[in-house]
Coordinates of C-alpha atoms and ligand atoms in Angstrom, one line a residue:
M129 CA 6.2 7.9 -30.2
T130 CA 5.3 9.7 -27.0
K131 CA 4.8 6.6 -24.3
L132 CA 1.6 6.8 -22.3
Y133 CA 1.1 5.6 -18.3
G134 CA -1.6 6.9 -15.6
V135 CA -3.3 6.0 -12.9
I136 CA -7.2 5.4 -12.5
G137 CA -9.5 5.7 -9.4
D138 CA -12.2 7.5 -8.4
P139 CA -11.6 9.7 -6.8
I140 CA -8.2 10.4 -8.3
K141 CA -7.5 14.2 -7.7
H142 CA -5.7 13.5 -4.8
S143 CA -3.3 11.0 -5.9
L144 CA 0.4 12.0 -6.2
S145 CA 1.3 9.3 -8.5
A146 CA 1.6 11.4 -11.6
L147 CA 4.1 13.7 -10.0
M148 CA 6.1 11.5 -8.7
Q149 CA 6.2 9.1 -12.4
N150 CA 6.4 12.4 -14.4
R151 CA 9.6 13.3 -12.2
A152 CA 11.1 9.9 -12.5
L153 CA 10.4 9.6 -15.9
Q154 CA 12.1 13.0 -16.8
E155 CA 15.2 12.4 -14.7
A156 CA 15.4 8.9 -17.0
K157 CA 15.1 11.2 -19.9
M158 CA 12.1 9.2 -21.3
D159 CA 9.8 10.5 -23.8
A160 CA 6.8 9.3 -21.6
V161 CA 4.0 11.1 -19.7
Y162 CA 2.2 9.7 -16.6
L163 CA -1.7 11.2 -16.6
P164 CA -3.8 10.4 -14.0
F165 CA -7.7 9.2 -15.0
H166 CA -11.0 9.7 -13.4
V167 CA -12.7 6.1 -13.8
P168 CA -16.1 5.8 -11.6
P169 CA -16.6 1.8 -11.4
Q170 CA -19.5 1.8 -13.9
E171 CA -16.6 2.6 -16.4
L172 CA -14.1 0.4 -15.2
K173 CA -14.6 -2.5 -17.9
A174 CA -14.9 0.3 -20.6
F175 CA -11.8 1.8 -19.7
V176 CA -9.7 -1.5 -19.6
E177 CA -11.1 -2.2 -23.1
A178 CA -10.1 1.3 -24.4
A179 CA -6.5 1.2 -22.8
R180 CA -5.7 -2.4 -24.1
R181 CA -5.9 -0.9 -27.8
W182 CA -4.0 2.5 -26.7
P183 CA -0.3 3.3 -27.1
C184 CA -1.0 3.1 -23.5
H185 CA 2.4 1.0 -21.6
G186 CA 0.7 0.8 -18.3
F187 CA -1.2 2.1 -15.4
N188 CA -1.8 1.6 -11.9
I189 CA -5.2 1.1 -10.0
T190 CA -6.3 2.5 -6.9
L191 CA -9.4 2.8 -4.9
P192 CA -11.8 1.5 -5.7
H193 CA -10.6 -0.8 -8.4
K194 CA -7.8 -3.2 -7.1
R195 CA -10.0 -6.1 -6.8
T196 CA -12.8 -5.2 -9.2
I197 CA -10.3 -4.9 -12.3
Q198 CA -8.9 -8.5 -12.1
P199 CA -12.1 -10.2 -14.6
Y200 CA -11.0 -7.7 -17.2
L201 CA -7.4 -8.9 -17.6
D202 CA -5.7 -11.6 -19.3
E203 CA -3.0 -12.6 -16.8
L204 CA -2.2 -11.8 -13.3
S205 CA 1.1 -12.5 -11.1
E206 CA 1.0 -14.9 -8.7
E207 CA 1.5 -12.2 -6.0
A208 CA -1.7 -10.0 -7.1
H209 CA -3.5 -13.8 -7.2
I210 CA -2.6 -14.7 -3.7
M211 CA -3.2 -10.5 -2.7
G212 CA -6.8 -10.7 -4.7
A213 CA -5.6 -7.3 -6.1
V214 CA -3.6 -5.4 -8.6
N215 CA -2.3 -2.1 -8.5
T216 CA -0.1 -1.9 -11.9
V217 CA -1.2 -3.3 -15.1
T218 CA 1.4 -3.9 -18.2
N219 CA 0.1 -3.3 -21.5
R220 CA 1.9 -5.8 -23.8
E221 CA 0.6 -5.2 -27.5
G222 CA -3.1 -6.0 -26.1
Y223 CA -2.5 -8.3 -23.5
L224 CA -3.1 -6.9 -20.3
F225 CA -1.0 -8.8 -17.2
G226 CA -1.7 -7.3 -14.0
T227 CA 0.3 -7.6 -10.7
N228 CA 0.8 -5.9 -7.5
T229 CA 3.8 -4.0 -6.1
D230 CA 2.3 -2.7 -2.8
A231 CA 3.4 -5.7 -0.6
T232 CA 7.1 -5.3 -2.1
G233 CA 6.8 -1.6 -1.7
Y234 CA 6.1 -1.7 1.8
I235 CA 8.6 -4.6 2.9
R236 CA 11.4 -2.1 0.6
S237 CA 10.7 1.0 2.7
L238 CA 10.6 -0.9 6.0
Q239 CA 13.9 -2.6 5.6
E240 CA 15.4 0.1 4.4
E241 CA 14.2 3.0 7.0
C242 CA 14.3 1.2 9.8
P243 CA 16.3 -1.0 12.0
F244 CA 13.7 -4.1 11.8
Q245 CA 13.8 -7.8 11.0
V246 CA 10.8 -8.9 9.7
A247 CA 11.8 -12.9 10.1
K248 CA 10.6 -14.4 12.6
S249 CA 9.3 -11.7 14.3
T250 CA 5.5 -11.2 15.6
A251 CA 3.4 -8.2 14.4
T252 CA 0.4 -6.4 15.3
V253 CA -2.2 -5.2 12.4
L254 CA -4.9 -2.6 12.6
G255 CA -7.1 -2.9 9.3
A256 CA -8.1 -5.6 7.2
G257 CA -9.2 -3.5 4.0
G258 CA -6.7 -3.4 0.7
A259 CA -4.0 -2.0 2.7
A260 CA -4.1 -4.4 5.1
H261 CA -3.9 -6.9 2.6
A262 CA -0.9 -6.0 0.6
V263 CA 1.3 -5.2 4.2
I264 CA 0.1 -8.9 5.5
F265 CA 1.3 -10.6 2.2
G266 CA 4.5 -8.7 2.3
L267 CA 5.2 -9.6 5.9
L268 CA 3.7 -13.5 5.4
N269 CA 6.4 -13.5 2.4
T270 CA 9.1 -12.3 4.5
G271 CA 9.0 -14.7 7.4
V272 CA 7.0 -12.9 9.6
E273 CA 6.0 -15.5 12.5
K274 CA 2.9 -14.4 14.0
I275 CA 0.2 -11.9 12.9
F276 CA -2.6 -10.5 15.5
L277 CA -4.9 -8.9 13.3
F278 CA -7.6 -6.4 14.7
N279 CA -10.1 -4.5 12.9
R280 CA -13.2 -2.6 13.7
T281 CA -15.5 -4.6 11.6
P282 CA -14.5 -8.3 13.2
E283 CA -16.2 -10.2 10.1
K284 CA -13.4 -8.9 7.7
S285 CA -10.4 -9.7 9.6
Q286 CA -12.1 -13.2 9.8
Q287 CA -12.5 -13.0 6.0
L288 CA -8.6 -11.7 5.6
K289 CA -7.4 -14.2 7.9
M290 CA -9.2 -17.3 5.9
H291 CA -7.9 -15.6 2.9
F292 CA -4.3 -16.3 3.3
A293 CA -5.0 -19.8 5.4
G294 CA -3.9 -21.4 2.2
H295 CA -0.8 -20.6 1.4
F296 CA 0.2 -19.1 5.0
P297 CA -1.9 -21.4 7.3
Q298 CA -1.7 -20.3 11.2
R299 CA 0.1 -17.2 11.2
I300 CA -2.6 -14.7 11.9
E301 CA -4.9 -14.6 14.5
A302 CA -8.0 -12.4 14.2
H303 CA -9.5 -11.0 17.0
D304 CA -12.2 -8.7 18.0
W305 CA -11.2 -4.8 19.1
D306 CA -11.1 -5.7 22.6
Q307 CA -9.1 -3.0 25.0
E308 CA -7.3 -6.0 27.0
R309 CA -6.9 -8.6 24.0
L310 CA -5.1 -5.4 22.2
G311 CA -2.9 -4.8 24.8
Q312 CA -1.8 -8.8 25.2
A313 CA -1.3 -8.6 21.4
L314 CA 1.0 -5.8 21.1
A315 CA 3.0 -6.7 24.7
Q316 CA 3.9 -9.5 22.0
S317 CA 5.1 -7.6 19.1
Q318 CA 7.9 -6.3 17.7
L319 CA 5.8 -4.3 15.2
L320 CA 2.7 -2.5 15.1
V321 CA 1.2 -1.7 11.6
N322 CA -1.8 0.8 11.2
A323 CA -3.3 -0.1 8.1
T324 CA -6.6 1.6 8.7
S325 CA -7.4 5.2 7.1
V326 CA -7.4 6.3 11.0
G327 CA -4.8 9.3 10.7
L328 CA -5.7 10.5 7.6
N329 CA -6.2 14.3 7.6
G330 CA -5.4 14.5 11.6
T331 CA -7.9 11.5 13.0
E332 CA -7.1 9.3 15.9
F333 CA -7.6 6.5 17.6
S334 CA -8.7 6.7 21.2
N335 CA -7.1 4.4 23.5
L336 CA -4.6 2.3 21.3
P337 CA -2.6 1.2 24.5
L338 CA 0.8 1.9 23.0
D339 CA 2.3 1.7 26.7
K340 CA 2.0 -2.1 26.7
L341 CA 4.1 -2.7 23.2
P342 CA 8.3 -3.3 24.3
A343 CA 10.4 -0.4 24.2
A344 CA 12.3 -1.3 21.2
A345 CA 9.2 -1.8 19.1
L346 CA 8.8 -0.3 15.7
V347 CA 5.4 1.7 15.0
S348 CA 4.5 1.9 11.7
D349 CA 1.9 3.9 9.9
L350 CA 0.7 3.8 6.1
V351 CA -1.3 6.9 6.4
Y352 CA 1.0 9.3 5.0
R353 CA -1.6 13.0 5.0
P354 CA -0.4 13.9 7.4
R355 CA 3.3 12.4 7.3
Q356 CA 3.7 12.7 11.1
T357 CA 0.5 11.1 12.1
P358 CA -0.9 11.3 15.7
L359 CA -0.1 7.8 16.4
L360 CA 3.8 8.1 15.1
R361 CA 3.8 11.5 17.1
D362 CA 2.3 9.7 20.2
A363 CA 4.8 6.5 19.4
A364 CA 7.9 9.3 19.0
E365 CA 7.2 10.6 22.2
R366 CA 7.2 7.3 24.2
G367 CA 10.6 6.6 22.6
L368 CA 9.6 3.8 20.3
N369 CA 10.6 3.6 16.7
I370 CA 8.7 4.8 14.0
H371 CA 8.2 4.3 10.2
E372 CA 6.1 6.8 8.2
G373 CA 3.8 6.0 5.0
L374 CA 5.7 7.9 2.6
G375 CA 8.1 5.1 1.6
M376 CA 6.0 2.3 0.9
L377 CA 4.0 5.2 -1.8
V378 CA 7.7 5.6 -3.1
H379 CA 8.9 2.2 -3.8
Q380 CA 5.4 0.6 -5.3
G381 CA 5.9 3.0 -7.8
A382 CA 9.2 2.9 -8.1
E383 CA 8.5 -1.2 -8.8
S384 CA 5.5 0.1 -11.4
F385 CA 8.5 1.9 -13.2
R386 CA 10.8 -0.9 -13.2
I387 CA 8.2 -3.3 -14.5
W388 CA 7.3 -0.8 -17.3
T389 CA 10.5 0.4 -18.1
G390 CA 13.1 -2.2 -17.6
Q391 CA 14.9 0.6 -15.9
E392 CA 15.4 1.3 -12.0
P393 CA 14.0 4.9 -11.7
D394 CA 15.7 7.3 -9.2
R395 CA 13.8 6.6 -6.1
A396 CA 15.2 9.6 -4.5
V397 CA 14.2 11.9 -6.6
M398 CA 10.5 10.3 -6.7
R399 CA 10.8 10.8 -2.7
Q400 CA 11.5 14.3 -3.1
A401 CA 8.9 15.0 -5.1
L402 CA 6.4 13.4 -2.9
E403 CA 7.6 15.5 0.2
E404 CA 7.9 18.9 -1.7
A405 CA 4.0 18.2 -2.4
L406 CA 3.3 16.8 1.1
A407 CA 5.0 19.7 2.5
L408 CA 3.2 22.3 0.3
E409 CA -0.1 20.7 1.2
E410 CA 0.6 20.9 4.9
K411 CA 1.3 24.3 5.0
I412 CA -1.8 25.6 2.9
D413 CA -3.8 23.3 5.5
Ligands
ATR663 P1 -7.5 0.8 2.3 O1 -7.4 0.1 0.9 O2 -7.0 2.3 1.8 O3 -7.6 -0.1 3.2 P2 -10.4 -0.1 2.8 O4 -10.2 -1.3 1.8 O5 -11.7 1.0 2.6 O6 -9.3 0.9 2.5 O7 -9.6 -0.3 4.5 C1 -9.7 0.8 5.5 C2 -9.7 0.3 6.9 O8 -9.6 1.5 7.6 C3 -10.5 -0.5 7.0 O9 -9.8 -1.9 7.8 C4 -11.4 0.4 8.2 O10 -12.2 -0.8 9.0 P3 -13.8 -1.4 8.3 O11 -13.3 -2.9 8.0 O12 -14.6 -1.7 9.9 O13 -14.6 -0.6 7.9 C5 -10.9 0.9 9.0 N1 -11.1 2.1 9.3 C6 -11.9 3.3 8.5 N2 -12.1 3.9 9.5 C7 -11.9 3.4 11.0 C8 -12.2 4.2 12.0 N3 -12.5 5.3 12.2 N4 -11.6 3.2 13.4 C9 -11.3 1.9 12.4 N5 -11.1 1.7 11.9 C10 -11.5 2.2 10.3

């Protein structure tokens, strides 16, 4: 019987997961299909209960359900538990297991695409939402020494800091978004990560003091629409190394595929599917 996989979110129509996963399933010659499902928050519980009974072998979770889905699942991986967010559910004959591949996906992309050593490094991270939680968990778990955290709403960076304090004590310093403090943090950082939604569809930061970063620093942007965000363009013009957000999307999806099927997907094919789709979107815009 054809196996069913999917992704749930609200909204869901901009998701590129179905395109990427179906390309990988085809490449692996699997009798399976991956579908997007529009699930508003009030329907989340009902969806999960229905999916438990369907021949649905697994599904991904995107905004805004990554945190709220937790109580409806039977078991969480340690990673998902510490992150407090789930992006991958596996249906083991009615028993729902939740995990999170976002952090692994980010770190794999960083390590494959950039000349960068996370262990013992110092990073500045902008943002304190879901994406920032995943990236910060990935960096902490890979041995980052210190993270300077800045967020527009300072209460949220304090919350994020407290969230990880039990497992990774004293490695995060949360600061108000103050130009001078940001400059001081960048001067000590080998990595700057944008985990906010600034850059999406061409929006820009005003006055990010990139000139304070050391010349060999890496600027990493999780935003992939457009692939070359204003931040990455600015960083490249200054001769800094850059890391695009597309790789995280590829590898978090590839990790989900591996968990569900037990097989390694063709990551190059997945990346190519995304590159083609984004190039087309940029041409249409
Ligand atoms: P995601 O799961 O993609 O991280 P999110 O949880 O909604 O989405 O988080 C969005 C992040 O982008 C937050 O850190 C948000 O800052 P606030 O906590 O202050 O809302 C940040 N963000 C969004 N728009 C921003 C802007 N114009 N300037 C700075 N930060 C912004």
